[in-house]
Short mmCIF file of C-alpha atoms in Angstrom, two decimals:
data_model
loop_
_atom_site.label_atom_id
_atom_site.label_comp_id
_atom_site.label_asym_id
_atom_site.label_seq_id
_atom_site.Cartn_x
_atom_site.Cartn_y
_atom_site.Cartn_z
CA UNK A 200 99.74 115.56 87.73
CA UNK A 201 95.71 116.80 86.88
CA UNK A 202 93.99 118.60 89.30
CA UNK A 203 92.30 115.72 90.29
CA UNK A 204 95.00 113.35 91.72
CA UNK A 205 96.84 116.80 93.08
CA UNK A 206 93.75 117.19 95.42
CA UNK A 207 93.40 114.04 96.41
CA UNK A 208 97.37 113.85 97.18
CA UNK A 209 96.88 117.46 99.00
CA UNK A 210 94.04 115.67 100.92
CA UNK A 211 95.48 112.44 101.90
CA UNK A 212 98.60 114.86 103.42
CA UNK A 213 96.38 116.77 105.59
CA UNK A 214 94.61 113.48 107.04
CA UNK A 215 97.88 112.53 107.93
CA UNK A 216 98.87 115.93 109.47
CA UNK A 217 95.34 115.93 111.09
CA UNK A 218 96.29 112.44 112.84
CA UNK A 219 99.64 112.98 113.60
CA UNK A 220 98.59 116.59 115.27
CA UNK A 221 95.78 114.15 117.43
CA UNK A 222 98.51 111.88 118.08
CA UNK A 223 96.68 108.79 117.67
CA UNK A 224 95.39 106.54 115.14
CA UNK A 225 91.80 105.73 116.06
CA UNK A 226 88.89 105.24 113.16
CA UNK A 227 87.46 108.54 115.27
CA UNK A 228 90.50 110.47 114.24
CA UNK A 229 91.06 109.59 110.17
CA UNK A 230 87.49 110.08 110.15
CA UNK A 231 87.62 113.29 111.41
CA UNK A 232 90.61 114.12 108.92
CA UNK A 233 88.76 113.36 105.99
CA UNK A 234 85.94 115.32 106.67
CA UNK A 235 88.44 118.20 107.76
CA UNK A 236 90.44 117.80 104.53
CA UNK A 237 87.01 117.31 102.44
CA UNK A 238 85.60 120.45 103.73
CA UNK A 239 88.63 122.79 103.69
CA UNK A 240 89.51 121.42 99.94
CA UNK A 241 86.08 122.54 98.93
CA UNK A 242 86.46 125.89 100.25
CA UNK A 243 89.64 126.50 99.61
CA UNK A 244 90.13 124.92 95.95
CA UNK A 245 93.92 125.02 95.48
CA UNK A 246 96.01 124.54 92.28
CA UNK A 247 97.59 121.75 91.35
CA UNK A 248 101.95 122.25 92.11
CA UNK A 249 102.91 121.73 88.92
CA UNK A 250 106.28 119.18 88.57
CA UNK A 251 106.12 115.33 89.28
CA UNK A 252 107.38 114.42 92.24
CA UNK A 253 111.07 114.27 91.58
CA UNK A 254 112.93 113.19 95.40
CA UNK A 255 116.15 111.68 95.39
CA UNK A 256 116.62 110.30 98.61
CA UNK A 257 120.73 109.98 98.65
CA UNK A 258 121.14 113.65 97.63
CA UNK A 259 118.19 114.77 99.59
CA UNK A 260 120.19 113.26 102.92
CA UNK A 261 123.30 115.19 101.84
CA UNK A 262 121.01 118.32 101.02
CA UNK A 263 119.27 117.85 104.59
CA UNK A 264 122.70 116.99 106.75
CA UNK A 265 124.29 120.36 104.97
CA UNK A 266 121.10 122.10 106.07
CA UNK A 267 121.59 121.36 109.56
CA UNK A 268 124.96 122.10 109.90
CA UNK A 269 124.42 125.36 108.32
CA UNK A 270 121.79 126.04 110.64
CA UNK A 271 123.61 125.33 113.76
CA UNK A 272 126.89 127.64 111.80
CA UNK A 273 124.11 130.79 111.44
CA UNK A 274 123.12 130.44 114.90
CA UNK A 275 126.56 130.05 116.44
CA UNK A 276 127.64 133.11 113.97
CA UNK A 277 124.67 134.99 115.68
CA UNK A 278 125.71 134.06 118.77
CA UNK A 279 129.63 136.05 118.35
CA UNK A 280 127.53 138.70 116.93
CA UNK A 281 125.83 138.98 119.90
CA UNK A 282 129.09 139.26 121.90
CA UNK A 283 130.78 141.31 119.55
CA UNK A 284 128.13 143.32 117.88
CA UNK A 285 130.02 144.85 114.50
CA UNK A 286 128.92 148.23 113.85
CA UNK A 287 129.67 148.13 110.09
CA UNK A 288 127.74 145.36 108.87
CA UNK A 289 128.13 145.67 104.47
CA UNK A 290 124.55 144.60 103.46
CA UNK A 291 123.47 143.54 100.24
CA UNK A 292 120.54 142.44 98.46
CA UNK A 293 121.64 139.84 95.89
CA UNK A 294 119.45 138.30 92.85
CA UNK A 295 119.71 134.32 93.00
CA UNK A 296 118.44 133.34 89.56
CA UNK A 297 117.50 129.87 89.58
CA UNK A 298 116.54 128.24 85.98
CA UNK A 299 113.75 125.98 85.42
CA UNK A 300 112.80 125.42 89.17
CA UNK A 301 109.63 124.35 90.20
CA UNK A 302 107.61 125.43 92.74
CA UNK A 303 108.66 123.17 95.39
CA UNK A 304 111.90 123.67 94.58
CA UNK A 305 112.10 127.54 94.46
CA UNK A 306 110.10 127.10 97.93
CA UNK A 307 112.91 124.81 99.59
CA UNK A 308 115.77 126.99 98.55
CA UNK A 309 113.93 130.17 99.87
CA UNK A 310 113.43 128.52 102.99
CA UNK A 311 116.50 126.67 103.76
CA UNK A 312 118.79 130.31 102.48
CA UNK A 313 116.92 132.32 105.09
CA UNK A 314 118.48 129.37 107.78
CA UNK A 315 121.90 129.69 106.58
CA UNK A 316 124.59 131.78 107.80
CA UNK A 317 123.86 135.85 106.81
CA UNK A 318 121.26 135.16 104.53
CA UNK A 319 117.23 135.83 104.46
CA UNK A 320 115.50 135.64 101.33
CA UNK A 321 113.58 139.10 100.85
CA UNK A 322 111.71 138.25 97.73
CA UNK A 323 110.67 135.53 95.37
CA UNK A 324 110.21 136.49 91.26
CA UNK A 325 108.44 133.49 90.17
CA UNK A 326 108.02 134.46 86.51
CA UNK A 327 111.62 135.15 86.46
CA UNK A 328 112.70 132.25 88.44
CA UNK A 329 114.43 134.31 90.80
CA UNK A 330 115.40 134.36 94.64
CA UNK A 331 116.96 137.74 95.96
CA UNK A 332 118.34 137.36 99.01
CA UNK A 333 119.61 139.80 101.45
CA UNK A 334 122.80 139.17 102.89
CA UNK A 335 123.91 140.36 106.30
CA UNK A 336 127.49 141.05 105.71
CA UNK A 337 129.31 141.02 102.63
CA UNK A 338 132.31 142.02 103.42
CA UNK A 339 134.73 145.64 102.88
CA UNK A 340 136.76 143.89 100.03
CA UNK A 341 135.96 143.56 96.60
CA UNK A 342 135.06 140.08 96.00
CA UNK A 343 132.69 139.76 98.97
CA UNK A 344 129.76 139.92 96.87
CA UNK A 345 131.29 136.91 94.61
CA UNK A 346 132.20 135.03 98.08
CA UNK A 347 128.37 135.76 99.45
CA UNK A 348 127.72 134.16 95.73
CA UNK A 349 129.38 131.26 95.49
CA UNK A 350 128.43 130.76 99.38
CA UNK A 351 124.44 130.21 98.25
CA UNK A 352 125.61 128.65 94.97
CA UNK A 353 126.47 125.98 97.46
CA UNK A 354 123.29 125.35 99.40
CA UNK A 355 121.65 125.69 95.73
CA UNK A 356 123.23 122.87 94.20
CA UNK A 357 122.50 120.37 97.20
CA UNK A 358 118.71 121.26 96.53
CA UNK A 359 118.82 120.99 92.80
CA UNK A 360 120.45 117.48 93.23
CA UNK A 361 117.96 116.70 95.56
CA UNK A 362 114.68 117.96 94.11
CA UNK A 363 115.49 119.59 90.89
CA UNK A 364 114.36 118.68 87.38
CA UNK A 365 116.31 117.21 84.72
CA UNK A 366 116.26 120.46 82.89
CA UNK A 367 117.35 122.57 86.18
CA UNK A 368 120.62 120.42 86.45
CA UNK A 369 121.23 120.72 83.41
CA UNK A 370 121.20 124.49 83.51
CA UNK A 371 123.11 124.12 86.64
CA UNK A 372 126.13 122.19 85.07
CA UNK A 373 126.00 125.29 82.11
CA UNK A 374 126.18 127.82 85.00
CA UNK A 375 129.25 126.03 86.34
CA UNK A 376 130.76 125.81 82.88
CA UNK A 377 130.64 128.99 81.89
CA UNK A 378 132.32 129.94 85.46
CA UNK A 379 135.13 128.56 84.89
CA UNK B 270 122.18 103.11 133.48
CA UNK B 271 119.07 101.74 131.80
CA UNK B 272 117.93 102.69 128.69
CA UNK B 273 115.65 105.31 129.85
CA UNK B 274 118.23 107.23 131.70
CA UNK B 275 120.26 107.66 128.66
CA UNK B 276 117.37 109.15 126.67
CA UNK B 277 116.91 111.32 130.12
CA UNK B 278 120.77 112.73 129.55
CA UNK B 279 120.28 113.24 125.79
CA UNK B 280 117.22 114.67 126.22
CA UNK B 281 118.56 117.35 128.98
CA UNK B 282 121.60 117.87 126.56
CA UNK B 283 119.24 118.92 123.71
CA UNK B 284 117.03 120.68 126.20
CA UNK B 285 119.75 123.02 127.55
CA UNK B 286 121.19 123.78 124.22
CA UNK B 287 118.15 124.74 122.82
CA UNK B 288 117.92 127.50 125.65
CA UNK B 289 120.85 128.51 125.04
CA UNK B 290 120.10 129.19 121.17
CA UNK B 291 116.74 130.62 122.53
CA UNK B 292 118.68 133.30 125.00
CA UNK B 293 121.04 133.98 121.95
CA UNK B 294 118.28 134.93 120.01
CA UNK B 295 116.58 137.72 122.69
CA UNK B 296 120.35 138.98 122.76
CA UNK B 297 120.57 139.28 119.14
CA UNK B 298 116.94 140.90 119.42
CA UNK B 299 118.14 143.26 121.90
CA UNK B 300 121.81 144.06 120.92
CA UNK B 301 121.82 144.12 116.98
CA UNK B 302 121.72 147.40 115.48
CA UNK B 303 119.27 147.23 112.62
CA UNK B 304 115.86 145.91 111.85
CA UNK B 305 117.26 143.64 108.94
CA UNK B 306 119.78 142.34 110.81
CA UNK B 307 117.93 141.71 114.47
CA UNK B 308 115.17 139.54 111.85
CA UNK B 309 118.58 137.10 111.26
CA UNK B 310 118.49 137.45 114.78
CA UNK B 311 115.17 136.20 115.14
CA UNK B 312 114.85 133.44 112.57
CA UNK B 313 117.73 131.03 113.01
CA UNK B 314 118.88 130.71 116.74
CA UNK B 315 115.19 130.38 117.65
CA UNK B 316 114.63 127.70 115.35
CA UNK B 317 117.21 126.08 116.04
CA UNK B 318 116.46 126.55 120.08
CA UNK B 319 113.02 125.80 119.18
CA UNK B 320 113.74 122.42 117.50
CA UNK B 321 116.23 121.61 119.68
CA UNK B 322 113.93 121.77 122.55
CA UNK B 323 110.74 120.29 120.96
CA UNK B 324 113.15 116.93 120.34
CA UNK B 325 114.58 116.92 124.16
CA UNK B 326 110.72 117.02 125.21
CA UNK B 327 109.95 114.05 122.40
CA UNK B 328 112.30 111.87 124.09
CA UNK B 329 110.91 112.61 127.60
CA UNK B 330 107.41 111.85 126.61
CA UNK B 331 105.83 108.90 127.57
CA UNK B 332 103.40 108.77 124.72
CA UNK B 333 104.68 107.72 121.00
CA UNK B 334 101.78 109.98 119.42
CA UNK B 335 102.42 113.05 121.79
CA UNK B 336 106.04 112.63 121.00
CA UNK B 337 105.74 112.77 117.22
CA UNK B 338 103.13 115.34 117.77
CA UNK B 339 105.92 117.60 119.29
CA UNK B 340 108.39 116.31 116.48
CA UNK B 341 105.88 117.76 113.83
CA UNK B 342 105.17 121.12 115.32
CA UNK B 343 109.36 121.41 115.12
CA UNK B 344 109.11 120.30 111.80
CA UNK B 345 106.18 122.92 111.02
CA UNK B 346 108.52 125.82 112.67
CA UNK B 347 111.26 125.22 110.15
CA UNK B 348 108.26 125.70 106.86
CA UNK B 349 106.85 129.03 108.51
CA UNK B 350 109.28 130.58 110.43
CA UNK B 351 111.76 131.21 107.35
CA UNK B 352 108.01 132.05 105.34
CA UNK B 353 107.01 134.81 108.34
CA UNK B 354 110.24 136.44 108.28
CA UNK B 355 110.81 136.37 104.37
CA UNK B 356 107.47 138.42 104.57
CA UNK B 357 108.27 140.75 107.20
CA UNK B 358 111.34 141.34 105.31
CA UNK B 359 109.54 142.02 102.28
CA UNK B 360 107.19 144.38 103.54
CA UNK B 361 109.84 146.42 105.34
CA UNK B 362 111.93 146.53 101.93
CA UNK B 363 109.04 147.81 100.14
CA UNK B 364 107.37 149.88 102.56
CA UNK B 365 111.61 151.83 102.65
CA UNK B 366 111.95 152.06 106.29
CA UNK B 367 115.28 153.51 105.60
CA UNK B 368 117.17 150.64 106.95
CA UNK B 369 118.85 149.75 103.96
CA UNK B 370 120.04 153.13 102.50
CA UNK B 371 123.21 151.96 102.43
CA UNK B 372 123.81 148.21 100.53
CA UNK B 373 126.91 147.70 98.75
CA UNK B 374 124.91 146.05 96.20
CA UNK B 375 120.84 146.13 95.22
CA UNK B 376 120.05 143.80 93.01
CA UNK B 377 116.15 144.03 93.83
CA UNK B 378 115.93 147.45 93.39
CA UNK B 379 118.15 147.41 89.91
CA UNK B 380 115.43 145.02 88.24
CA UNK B 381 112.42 145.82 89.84
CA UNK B 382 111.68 142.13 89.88
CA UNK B 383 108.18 140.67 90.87
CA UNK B 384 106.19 142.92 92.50
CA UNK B 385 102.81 141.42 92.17
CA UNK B 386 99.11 142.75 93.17
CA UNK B 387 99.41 142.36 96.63
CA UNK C 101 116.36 116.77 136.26
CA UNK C 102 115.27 119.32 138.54
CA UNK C 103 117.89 121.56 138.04
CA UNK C 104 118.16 120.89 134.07
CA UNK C 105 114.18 121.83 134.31
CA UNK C 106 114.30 124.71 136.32
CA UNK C 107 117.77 125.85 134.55
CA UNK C 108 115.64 125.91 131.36
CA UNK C 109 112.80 127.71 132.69
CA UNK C 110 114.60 130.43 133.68
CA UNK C 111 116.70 130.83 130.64
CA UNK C 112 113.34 130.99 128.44
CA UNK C 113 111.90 133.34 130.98
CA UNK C 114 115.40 135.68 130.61
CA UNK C 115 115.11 135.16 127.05
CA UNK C 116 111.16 136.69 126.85
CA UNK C 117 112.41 139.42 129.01
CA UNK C 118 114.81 140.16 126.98
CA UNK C 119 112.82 140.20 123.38
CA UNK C 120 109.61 142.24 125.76
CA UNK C 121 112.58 144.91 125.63
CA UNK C 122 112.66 145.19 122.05
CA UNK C 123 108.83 144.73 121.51
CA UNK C 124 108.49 147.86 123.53
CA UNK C 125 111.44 149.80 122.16
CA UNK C 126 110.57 149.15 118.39
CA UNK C 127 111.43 151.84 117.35
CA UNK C 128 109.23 150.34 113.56
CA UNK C 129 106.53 147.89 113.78
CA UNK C 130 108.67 144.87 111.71
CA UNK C 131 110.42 144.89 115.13
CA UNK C 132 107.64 144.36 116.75
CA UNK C 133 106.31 141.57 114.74
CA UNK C 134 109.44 139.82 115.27
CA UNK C 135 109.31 140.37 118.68
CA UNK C 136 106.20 138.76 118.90
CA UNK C 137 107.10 136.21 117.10
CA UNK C 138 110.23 134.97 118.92
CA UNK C 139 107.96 135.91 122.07
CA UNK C 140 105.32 132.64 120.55
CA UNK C 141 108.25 130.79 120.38
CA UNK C 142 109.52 130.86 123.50
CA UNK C 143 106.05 129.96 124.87
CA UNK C 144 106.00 126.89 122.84
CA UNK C 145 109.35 126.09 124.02
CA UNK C 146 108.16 126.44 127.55
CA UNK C 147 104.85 124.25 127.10
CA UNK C 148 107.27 121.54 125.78
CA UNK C 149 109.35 121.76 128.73
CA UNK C 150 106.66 121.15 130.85
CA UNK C 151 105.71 118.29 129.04
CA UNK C 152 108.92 116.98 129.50
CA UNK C 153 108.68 117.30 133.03
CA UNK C 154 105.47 115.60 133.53
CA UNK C 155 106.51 112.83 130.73
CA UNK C 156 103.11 113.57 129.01
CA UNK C 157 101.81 115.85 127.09
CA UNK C 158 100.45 118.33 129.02
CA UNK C 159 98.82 121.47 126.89
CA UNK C 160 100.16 119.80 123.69
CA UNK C 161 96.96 121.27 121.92
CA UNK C 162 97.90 124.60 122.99
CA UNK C 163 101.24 124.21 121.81
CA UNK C 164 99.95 123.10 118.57
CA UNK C 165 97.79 126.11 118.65
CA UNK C 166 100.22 128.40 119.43
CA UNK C 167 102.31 127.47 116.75
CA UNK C 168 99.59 127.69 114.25
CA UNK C 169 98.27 131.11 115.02
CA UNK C 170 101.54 132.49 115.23
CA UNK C 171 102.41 131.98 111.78
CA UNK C 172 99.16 133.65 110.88
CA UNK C 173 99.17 136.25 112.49
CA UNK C 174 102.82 137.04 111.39
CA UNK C 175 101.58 136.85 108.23
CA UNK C 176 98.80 138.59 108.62
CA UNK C 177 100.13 141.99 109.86
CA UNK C 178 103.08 141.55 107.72
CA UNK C 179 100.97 141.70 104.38
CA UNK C 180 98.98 144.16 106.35
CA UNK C 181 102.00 146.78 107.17
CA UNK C 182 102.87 146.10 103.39
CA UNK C 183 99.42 147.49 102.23
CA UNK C 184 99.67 150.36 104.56
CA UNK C 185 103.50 151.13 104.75
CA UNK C 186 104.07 150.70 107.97
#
C-alpha cells in the first residue's frame, strides 16, 4: 500500500467517523467530512501503516468474544480487589516479544493486554518488536511469572490469528514448538 | 410487552451494570494501595461501565444516528483509554516514582528497550 | 424507569465523589491524571444517561467532546510529566 491509496483510505475513514459523529447522512455532512479530512490530511501528512490489510473475520470474532470476556473477568477481579484489598501485590514488568508484527497488530495487542485481567502494557519497542507489560500480581510461587506468561501468550495468539501476517504465525507455531 | 419495552428492560439492565463497574472503579481509585495498581483500577471497570452504559442509552434513543453516535464514542473509549493509561504508565516508570522498587521480575529495565526521543 | 434513572445518577455521582478523593489526595500527579480521567468518564456516562431519559440525544456533542478532549489532554500532561519527571 503507497502513500497515495494509504491517504486516501485514512481519508475516506475519517469522512465516515465525521458522519457517524453528526449522526446523519445528509450531502451537508459528507461534504463537510471531506473538506475536514482534506484539510487535516494536508496538515498533518501521516505515513502510510505499512502491512496489507490482513482481517480474518472467523478468528477476529473469536479474538473479539475472548476480549470481552476478559474484560468483564479484569473488572470483576477489580471489583474483589476492591473488597479485599491484598497488601502484597508481586508486580512484574514482563517483555512480550512479538515477531514480525505489524503496526496494527502490535497496536491491538497493546491495547486489548492493558483490558485483560492484571495486565497494562507500560511500553512498546517497535524496532524490537516488543510489548512489556506490567503485571499486577504474579504470584509468591515460582512459576507465577511463567503462569502471567502463558496467560498473555493466550490473548496473543487470538490476535495473531486474527490480524497477523503469514510470517508472524509462522513464528508463532516455532514459539510453541520449541515450548514443548 | 411490546417490543419497545423489552429494549427498555435490557437497556436498564446494561445501564445499572455499567454503574456498578463505574462505582467499582472510584473504589479501586480510592482503596488500592499503589499508583500502578489504582491505573488497573482506572482503565478496565470504567470501560467496561463506560461501554456498558453508552449501549443501555443507544437502545433508549429514539434516533438511529444519535444511537450509533453513542455506540462510536464507546467504541472510541476502548482505542484511547488503554493508549492514555499505557502513557501515564510509561511516564511514571521512567520518571521512577518509586512505586515499583520492588518487582519480582524487570524485564524493561534488564534491556533498556526503546526509549526513543521523546 | 424512574428509579433505574435516578438509581444510576446517584451511583455515578458516588462514584465522582469517590475518585474527587483521590484527585485531591494524590499523593503524585499520575494519580491525578487518572483521576481526571475516570472523573471525564463518568461525565460522559452521565450525559448518556440523560439521553436515555429524554430518548434523544440531548448534549450528544458535548459528550462527543468530552470524550475527545479527554484523551488529549491525558496525553498531553502525560508526555508532559515524562519531559519534566513529574
Amino acid at each position: 500500500m503507497n502513500a497515495r491509496t494509504g491517504q486516501l483510505a485514512m481519508a475516506a475513514w475519517l469522512v465516515v467517523v465525521w458522519v457517524m459523529l453528526w449522526g446523519s447522512v445528509t450531502p451537508a455532512n459528507v461534504l463537510g467530512g471531506v473538506a475536514v479530512a482534506a484539510a487535516l490530511l494536508l496538515v498533518f501528512p501521516l505515513p502510510p501503516v505499512g502491512s496489507p490489510g490482513i482481517f480474518r473475520p472467523f478468528a477476529l470474532v473469536r479474538f473479539l468474544g475472548f476480549f470481552l470476556i476478559e474484560l468483564v473477568r479484569s473488572s470483576l477481579r477489580v471489583a474483589a480487589l476492591v473488597v479485599r484489598p491484598r497488601s502484597q501485590m508481586h508486580q512484574a514488568v514482563l517483555a512480550i516479544p512479538v515477531r514480525a508484527a505489524s503496526d496494527q497488530l502490535l497496536t491491538l495487542l497493546a491495547n486489548a493486554i492493558s483490558l485483560t485481567p492484571g495486565t497494562l502494557t507500560l511500553e512498546v519497542d517497535r524496532p524490537g518488536s516488543t510489548l512489556y507489560v506490567h503485571v499486577l500480581d504474579v504470584g509468591p510461587g515460582p512459576d507465577g511469572v511463567d503462569r502471567a506468561r502463558a496467560d498473555i501468550r493466550r490473548i496473543e495468539r487470538l490476535a495473531i490469528l486474527a490480524i497477523g501476517s503469514a510470517e508472524c504465525r509462522r513464528a508463532l507455531d516455532e514459539d510453541d514448538r520449541s515450548l514443548r | 410487552m411490546t417490543g419497545r419495552d423489552v429494549l427498555d428492560v435490557l437497556s436498564a439492565v446494561l445501564l445499572l451494570s455499567g454503574v456498578a463497574f463505574s462505582v467499582v472503579a472510584g473504589l479501586g481509585l480510592l482503596r488500592l494501595p499503589d499508583v500502578f495498581s489504582r491505573m488497573h483500577a482506572a482503565t478496565k471497570p470504567s470501560t467496561l461501565g463506560l461501554a456498558l452504559i453508552l449501549s443501555g442509552a443507544a437502545l433508549r434513543v429514539e434516533d438511529r444516528g444519535d444511537a450509533a453516535t453513542l455506540l462510536l464514542v464507546g467504541v472510541f473509549q476502548f482505542v484511547t483509554v488503554p493508549v492514555g493509561a499505557h502513557m501515564i504508565g510509561r511516564s511514571s516508570y521512567r520518571a521512577g516514582t518509586g512505586a515499583l522498587d520492588d518487582l519480582v521480575v524487570d524485564e524493561l529495565r534488564d534491556s533498556d528497550g526503546g526509549r526513543p526521543a521523546g | 424507569m424512574t428509579a433505574v434513572v435516578v438509581t444510576c445518577f446517584v451511583g455515578l455521582a458516588f462514584a465522582a465523589l469517590l475518585v474527587l478523593v483521590r484527585l485531591v489526595r494524590g499523593p503524585s500527579v499520575p494519580d491525578r491524571i487518572v483521576s481526571l480521567d475516570v472523573l471525564l468518564q463518568l461525565v460522559i456516562a452521565g450525559i448518556a444517561v440523560a439521553a436515555a431519559v429524554r430518548r434523544e440525544g440531548v448534549y450528544l456533542s458535548v459528550l462527543v467532546a468530552v470524550a475527545l478532549l479527554g484523551f488529549v489532554g491525558t496525553v498531553t500532561v502525560a508526555r508532559f510529566v515524562e519531559r519534566r519527571g513529574s
